[in-house]
Tab-separated table of C-alpha atoms and ligand atoms in Angstrom:
chain	number	residue	atom	x	y	z
A	23	MET	CA	-19.728	90.508	-50.136
A	24	PRO	CA	-17.840	91.727	-53.218
A	25	GLU	CA	-17.035	88.830	-55.550
A	26	LEU	CA	-14.773	88.599	-58.595
A	27	PRO	CA	-16.761	91.026	-60.807
A	28	GLU	CA	-16.975	93.664	-58.057
A	29	VAL	CA	-13.296	93.357	-57.112
A	30	GLU	CA	-12.254	93.433	-60.778
A	31	THR	CA	-14.284	96.623	-61.249
A	32	VAL	CA	-12.591	98.192	-58.215
A	33	ARG	CA	-9.184	97.151	-59.562
A	34	ALA	CA	-9.895	98.594	-63.008
A	35	GLN	CA	-10.866	101.954	-61.496
A	36	LEU	CA	-7.894	102.094	-59.130
A	37	GLU	CA	-5.328	101.161	-61.763
A	38	PRO	CA	-5.193	104.534	-63.582
A	39	VAL	CA	-5.262	106.613	-60.378
A	40	LEU	CA	-2.667	104.560	-58.483
A	41	THR	CA	-0.163	103.397	-61.087
A	42	GLY	CA	3.018	105.494	-60.953
A	43	ARG	CA	1.869	107.326	-57.802
A	44	ARG	CA	3.808	107.330	-54.544
A	45	PHE	CA	2.179	106.795	-51.131
A	46	VAL	CA	3.286	109.954	-49.309
A	47	ARG	CA	1.231	109.580	-46.118
A	48	VAL	CA	-0.655	106.574	-44.786
A	49	GLU	CA	-3.048	106.610	-41.846
A	50	ILE	CA	-4.471	103.374	-40.496
A	51	ASN	CA	-6.874	103.885	-37.629
A	52	ASP	CA	-8.248	100.394	-37.091
A	53	SER	CA	-6.016	97.704	-35.644
A	54	ARG	CA	-8.303	94.955	-37.002
A	55	LEU	CA	-7.425	95.944	-40.556
A	56	VAL	CA	-3.758	94.960	-40.203
A	57	ARG	CA	-3.659	92.603	-37.228
A	58	PRO	CA	-1.511	91.013	-35.900
A	59	TYR	CA	0.672	93.964	-36.943
A	60	GLU	CA	0.636	97.461	-35.473
A	61	PRO	CA	-1.234	100.048	-37.577
A	62	ALA	CA	1.532	102.653	-37.193
A	63	GLU	CA	4.163	100.121	-38.182
A	64	VAL	CA	2.278	99.056	-41.331
A	65	ALA	CA	1.589	102.687	-42.264
A	66	ALA	CA	5.292	103.518	-41.947
A	67	GLU	CA	6.194	100.531	-44.151
A	68	LEU	CA	3.864	101.765	-46.881
A	69	GLU	CA	4.971	105.405	-46.885
A	70	GLY	CA	7.355	106.143	-49.733
A	71	GLU	CA	6.327	103.119	-51.819
A	72	ARG	CA	5.579	103.814	-55.491
A	73	VAL	CA	2.825	101.800	-57.247
A	74	ALA	CA	3.973	99.703	-60.210
A	75	ALA	CA	0.687	97.908	-60.943
A	76	VAL	CA	-2.773	97.158	-59.573
A	77	GLU	CA	-3.734	93.519	-60.069
A	78	ARG	CA	-6.386	91.096	-58.875
A	79	ARG	CA	-6.398	87.451	-57.858
A	80	GLY	CA	-9.709	85.933	-56.763
A	81	LYS	CA	-11.295	88.500	-54.458
A	82	TYR	CA	-7.966	90.143	-53.564
A	83	VAL	CA	-6.788	93.514	-54.873
A	84	ILE	CA	-3.002	93.426	-55.253
A	85	VAL	CA	-1.166	96.762	-55.168
A	86	ARG	CA	2.308	95.969	-56.451
A	87	PHE	CA	5.109	98.431	-55.695
A	88	ASP	CA	8.348	99.240	-57.545
A	89	SER	CA	10.146	97.590	-54.604
A	90	ASP	CA	8.348	94.306	-55.466
A	91	ARG	CA	6.578	94.415	-52.140
A	92	VAL	CA	2.787	94.219	-52.355
A	93	LEU	CA	-0.186	95.477	-50.420
A	94	LEU	CA	-2.813	92.732	-50.486
A	95	ILE	CA	-6.330	94.054	-49.836
A	96	HIS	CA	-9.391	91.901	-49.142
A	97	LEU	CA	-12.688	93.786	-48.887
A	98	ARG	CA	-14.547	90.869	-47.202
A	99	MET	CA	-18.146	91.813	-46.310
A	100	THR	CA	-18.368	95.589	-46.505
A	101	GLY	CA	-14.971	97.048	-47.453
A	102	SER	CA	-14.770	99.680	-50.183
A	103	LEU	CA	-12.146	102.036	-51.592
A	104	ARG	CA	-12.814	105.592	-52.628
A	105	HIS	CA	-10.561	107.916	-54.599
A	106	SER	CA	-10.949	111.660	-54.047
A	107	ARG	CA	-9.164	114.698	-55.452
A	108	THR	CA	-11.147	117.167	-53.381
A	109	GLY	CA	-10.630	116.061	-49.786
A	110	LEU	CA	-12.631	113.621	-47.702
A	111	ARG	CA	-15.884	114.100	-45.847
A	112	GLU	CA	-16.338	112.924	-42.274
A	113	ASP	CA	-16.955	109.176	-42.189
A	114	PRO	CA	-17.119	107.156	-38.954
A	115	HIS	CA	-16.482	103.945	-40.909
A	116	ARG	CA	-13.234	105.089	-42.533
A	117	ARG	CA	-10.414	102.752	-41.474
A	118	ALA	CA	-7.460	104.026	-43.513
A	119	VAL	CA	-6.405	106.845	-45.842
A	120	VAL	CA	-3.531	106.949	-48.311
A	121	ARG	CA	-2.381	110.380	-49.519
A	122	LEU	CA	-0.817	110.117	-52.975
A	123	ASP	CA	1.938	112.337	-54.385
A	124	ASP	CA	-0.533	114.097	-56.702
A	125	GLY	CA	-2.442	115.363	-53.649
A	126	SER	CA	-5.388	112.972	-54.035
A	127	ASP	CA	-6.543	110.471	-51.397
A	128	VAL	CA	-7.595	106.834	-51.420
A	129	ALA	CA	-9.836	106.122	-48.443
A	130	TYR	CA	-10.771	102.677	-47.159
A	131	ARG	CA	-14.212	102.338	-45.582
A	132	ASP	CA	-15.529	99.243	-43.835
A	133	VAL	CA	-18.690	99.115	-41.720
A	134	ARG	CA	-18.340	95.552	-40.436
A	135	ARG	CA	-14.528	95.627	-40.237
A	136	PHE	CA	-13.777	92.187	-41.668
A	137	GLY	CA	-11.539	93.549	-44.449
A	138	THR	CA	-7.767	93.119	-44.316
A	139	TRP	CA	-4.615	94.915	-45.498
A	140	LEU	CA	-1.460	92.840	-45.569
A	141	VAL	CA	1.995	93.986	-46.684
A	142	LEU	CA	4.034	91.160	-48.191
A	143	GLU	CA	7.760	91.188	-48.885
A	144	PRO	CA	9.106	90.429	-52.399
A	145	GLY	CA	8.503	86.798	-53.311
A	146	ALA	CA	5.959	86.194	-50.556
A	147	LEU	CA	2.791	86.756	-52.607
A	148	ALA	CA	2.812	83.633	-54.778
A	149	PRO	CA	3.214	81.141	-51.919
A	150	TYR	CA	0.658	83.063	-49.841
A	151	LEU	CA	-1.985	82.829	-52.563
A	152	ALA	CA	-1.089	79.319	-53.734
A	153	THR	CA	-2.389	77.724	-50.550
A	154	ARG	CA	-5.588	79.766	-50.555
A	155	LEU	CA	-6.793	80.052	-54.149
A	156	GLY	CA	-7.594	77.747	-57.051
A	157	ASP	CA	-7.696	78.701	-60.745
A	158	GLU	CA	-8.807	82.089	-62.004
A	159	PRO	CA	-12.112	81.297	-63.752
A	160	LEU	CA	-11.573	83.854	-66.543
A	161	ASP	CA	-8.023	82.694	-67.231
A	162	ALA	CA	-7.338	80.755	-70.455
A	163	LEU	CA	-5.797	77.958	-68.364
A	164	PHE	CA	-9.139	77.290	-66.706
A	165	THR	CA	-10.925	74.635	-68.765
A	166	ALA	CA	-13.897	72.329	-68.266
A	167	ALA	CA	-11.411	69.485	-67.728
A	168	ARG	CA	-9.629	71.454	-64.975
A	169	LEU	CA	-12.981	72.125	-63.347
A	170	GLY	CA	-13.726	68.394	-63.478
A	171	GLU	CA	-10.431	67.629	-61.735
A	172	ARG	CA	-11.270	70.052	-58.934
A	173	LEU	CA	-14.736	68.549	-58.415
A	174	ALA	CA	-13.803	64.875	-58.705
A	175	LYS	CA	-14.363	62.708	-55.605
A	176	ARG	CA	-16.032	65.547	-53.752
A	177	ARG	CA	-19.349	64.644	-52.172
A	178	ALA	CA	-20.072	68.198	-51.035
A	179	PRO	CA	-22.954	69.975	-52.780
A	180	ILE	CA	-21.769	71.627	-55.987
A	181	LYS	CA	-22.638	75.020	-54.553
A	182	ALA	CA	-20.425	74.485	-51.492
A	183	ALA	CA	-17.582	73.197	-53.684
A	184	LEU	CA	-17.761	76.301	-55.889
A	185	LEU	CA	-17.827	78.639	-52.873
A	186	ASP	CA	-14.550	77.076	-51.704
A	187	GLN	CA	-11.894	79.516	-52.987
A	188	ARG	CA	-9.450	76.627	-53.450
A	189	THR	CA	-11.734	75.105	-56.112
A	190	LEU	CA	-11.959	78.337	-58.089
A	191	ALA	CA	-10.948	81.824	-57.020
A	192	GLY	CA	-13.431	84.659	-56.810
A	193	LEU	CA	-16.887	83.067	-56.743
A	194	GLY	CA	-19.313	83.896	-53.937
A	195	ASN	CA	-22.964	83.407	-53.111
A	196	ILE	CA	-24.354	85.537	-55.941
A	197	TYR	CA	-22.353	84.323	-58.914
A	198	VAL	CA	-22.478	80.663	-57.886
A	199	ASP	CA	-26.302	80.779	-57.859
A	200	GLU	CA	-26.304	82.622	-61.193
A	201	ALA	CA	-23.844	80.180	-62.788
A	202	LEU	CA	-25.738	77.086	-61.579
A	203	TRP	CA	-28.972	78.475	-63.033
A	204	ARG	CA	-27.262	79.125	-66.365
A	205	ALA	CA	-25.836	75.576	-66.302
A	206	ARG	CA	-29.215	74.081	-65.200
A	207	ILE	CA	-27.611	72.293	-62.243
A	208	HIS	CA	-29.285	71.965	-58.833
A	209	PRO	CA	-27.159	73.582	-56.080
A	210	LEU	CA	-27.367	70.470	-53.851
A	211	ARG	CA	-26.081	67.988	-56.448
A	212	PRO	CA	-22.926	66.260	-55.153
A	213	ALA	CA	-19.938	67.878	-56.903
A	214	GLU	CA	-18.614	64.476	-58.019
A	215	SER	CA	-21.911	63.657	-59.775
A	216	ILE	CA	-21.565	66.433	-62.352
A	217	ASP	CA	-21.034	64.626	-65.669
A	218	ARG	CA	-18.917	65.735	-68.618
A	219	VAL	CA	-21.748	67.382	-70.527
A	220	GLU	CA	-22.755	69.285	-67.422
A	221	LEU	CA	-19.141	70.225	-66.721
A	222	ARG	CA	-18.875	71.908	-70.098
A	223	ARG	CA	-22.113	73.766	-69.420
A	224	LEU	CA	-20.980	74.767	-65.943
A	225	HIS	CA	-17.592	75.992	-67.175
A	226	LYS	CA	-19.289	78.186	-69.762
A	227	ALA	CA	-21.921	79.327	-67.273
A	228	ILE	CA	-19.371	80.412	-64.648
A	229	ARG	CA	-17.551	82.552	-67.171
A	230	ALA	CA	-20.749	84.010	-68.602
A	231	ALA	CA	-22.101	84.925	-65.152
A	232	LEU	CA	-18.821	86.610	-64.155
A	233	GLU	CA	-18.472	88.443	-67.468
A	234	ALA	CA	-22.044	89.715	-67.195
A	235	GLY	CA	-21.194	91.044	-63.728
A	236	ILE	CA	-18.023	92.794	-64.921
A	237	ALA	CA	-19.846	94.319	-67.894
A	238	ARG	CA	-22.296	95.961	-65.452
A	239	GLN	CA	-19.569	97.047	-63.008
A	240	GLY	CA	-20.668	94.511	-60.423
A	241	SER	CA	-23.799	94.347	-58.307
A	242	THR	CA	-24.660	97.013	-55.778
A	243	LEU	CA	-26.092	95.472	-52.614
A	244	ARG	CA	-25.648	97.208	-49.288
A	245	ASP	CA	-22.171	98.741	-49.011
A	246	TYR	CA	-20.567	98.092	-52.375
A	247	ALA	CA	-19.425	101.306	-54.053
A	248	LEU	CA	-16.822	101.992	-56.708
A	249	PRO	CA	-13.704	104.137	-56.166
A	250	ASP	CA	-15.256	106.995	-58.164
A	251	GLY	CA	-18.420	106.899	-56.016
A	252	SER	CA	-20.629	105.269	-58.658
A	253	SER	CA	-22.299	101.878	-58.301
A	254	GLY	CA	-22.748	98.723	-60.373
A	255	SER	CA	-26.040	97.583	-61.913
A	256	MET	CA	-25.746	93.783	-62.089
A	257	GLN	CA	-28.379	93.472	-59.326
A	258	ASN	CA	-30.991	94.412	-61.963
A	259	GLU	CA	-29.967	91.450	-64.140
A	260	PHE	CA	-29.943	88.595	-61.646
A	261	LYS	CA	-31.578	85.438	-62.972
A	262	VAL	CA	-32.178	83.819	-59.570
A	263	TYR	CA	-30.228	85.512	-56.757
A	264	GLY	CA	-32.661	87.234	-54.371
A	265	ARG	CA	-35.598	86.578	-56.741
A	266	GLY	CA	-37.595	84.064	-54.673
A	267	GLY	CA	-41.171	83.671	-56.022
A	268	GLU	CA	-40.487	85.581	-59.250
A	269	PRO	CA	-40.863	83.691	-62.548
A	270	CYS	CA	-37.808	81.971	-64.027
A	271	ASP	CA	-36.626	83.822	-67.181
A	272	ARG	CA	-36.375	80.498	-69.002
A	273	CYS	CA	-39.505	78.567	-68.016
A	274	GLY	CA	-41.710	80.795	-65.851
A	275	THR	CA	-41.589	78.551	-62.751
A	276	PRO	CA	-41.355	80.594	-59.540
A	277	ILE	CA	-37.755	80.782	-58.311
A	278	ALA	CA	-37.303	78.767	-55.092
A	279	LYS	CA	-35.113	79.505	-52.096
A	280	THR	CA	-33.252	77.021	-49.940
A	281	LYS	CA	-30.084	76.916	-47.848
A	282	VAL	CA	-26.807	75.264	-48.744
A	283	GLY	CA	-24.139	75.261	-46.061
A	284	GLY	CA	-26.046	77.982	-44.225
A	285	ARG	CA	-26.114	80.301	-47.253
A	286	GLY	CA	-29.336	81.549	-48.844
A	287	THR	CA	-29.585	79.819	-52.219
A	288	TRP	CA	-31.932	80.527	-55.129
A	289	PHE	CA	-32.690	78.214	-58.053
A	290	CYS	CA	-35.390	77.187	-60.527
A	291	PRO	CA	-36.977	73.859	-59.459
A	292	THR	CA	-37.877	73.058	-63.080
A	293	CYS	CA	-34.653	74.025	-64.902
A	294	GLN	CA	-32.443	72.721	-62.079
A	295	PRO	CA	-33.987	69.414	-60.897
A	296	GLU	CA	-32.253	67.807	-57.943
A	297	SER	CA	-32.232	64.374	-59.555
A	298	GLY	CA	-30.081	65.408	-62.493
A	299	GLN	CA	-30.436	66.849	-65.955
A	300	ALA	CA	-33.520	68.816	-66.919
A	301	SER	CA	-35.481	67.618	-69.925
A	302	ALA	CA	-34.647	70.979	-71.481
A	303	SER	CA	-31.098	69.720	-71.893
A	304	ALA	CA	-32.173	67.043	-74.391
A	305	SER	CA	-30.448	69.037	-77.104
A	306	SER	CA	-27.079	68.411	-75.462
A	307	ARG	CA	-27.078	64.729	-76.515
A	308	PRO	CA	-27.822	63.099	-73.139
A	309	SER	CA	-27.443	59.642	-74.728
A	310	ARG	CA	-23.701	60.230	-75.017
A	311	SER	CA	-23.233	61.490	-71.491
A	312	ARG	CA	-22.743	58.785	-68.926
A	313	ARG	CA	-24.921	59.587	-65.964
A	314	GLN	CA	-23.438	58.871	-62.599
A	315	SER	CA	-25.732	58.114	-59.730
A	316	SER	CA	-25.605	60.369	-56.716
A	317	VAL	CA	-24.140	58.710	-53.641
B	30	LIG	ZN1	-36.745	77.623	-65.023
């Protein structure tokens, strides 16, 4: 599933081709994409709208129109957007096409059909997102202290807490595993047991993992493709995700695989001990960090 770095890469590529363009014709040929609304009705609402900006929040692409209405797109498992100036090839998995006023097309493809398009009236976006998403992890307002507030009194495993979009927006299975490895925190540690030293490490690690992903245009697994048809290369840089049995980059221990909340989870058993801080973290002044016992 595309996560923050993949969606941000999609947004960055769509921005120059969509901004200032008008939607002249919209075809939606999958009722699941826009349910409970009628595809023809949603298409008619979008025709004539001119794009003012292309933004992102969490894993949502936000196409903002001059009218202040928005088209909110979630790619879910296998959705992708493709921009073409030369016409579209046959594709049985194409669910929608937008013809722009410069004659080019933006096509939406989705094999598993979990993606969604939602048109929101002016003023409706903020309340819609407020109930669904926590802080943006790359935003200046997101601090280690904020992260601590979101994790406090939560007994869920740290991995599950970070996958919850209301804790932080945009993280998924890949970047949570990568961030926890960078922070040297076991994925099953109770969220509330993460101490202040670890919180600072985790805050830094989340940002570093996401920024690494954006710098490589996301990770290409299965159906992810960029609007210009290219693909990302972050999958070649994973530290733990999908690397079961391979040596840890930091200590050489074979990467282990487990499940957390039903999700495949990779970690280093040496760098990320379940009982707490690894000895490798001695340099981060453990004597000044108050350890809390796991419940
Ligand atoms: Zn290791």
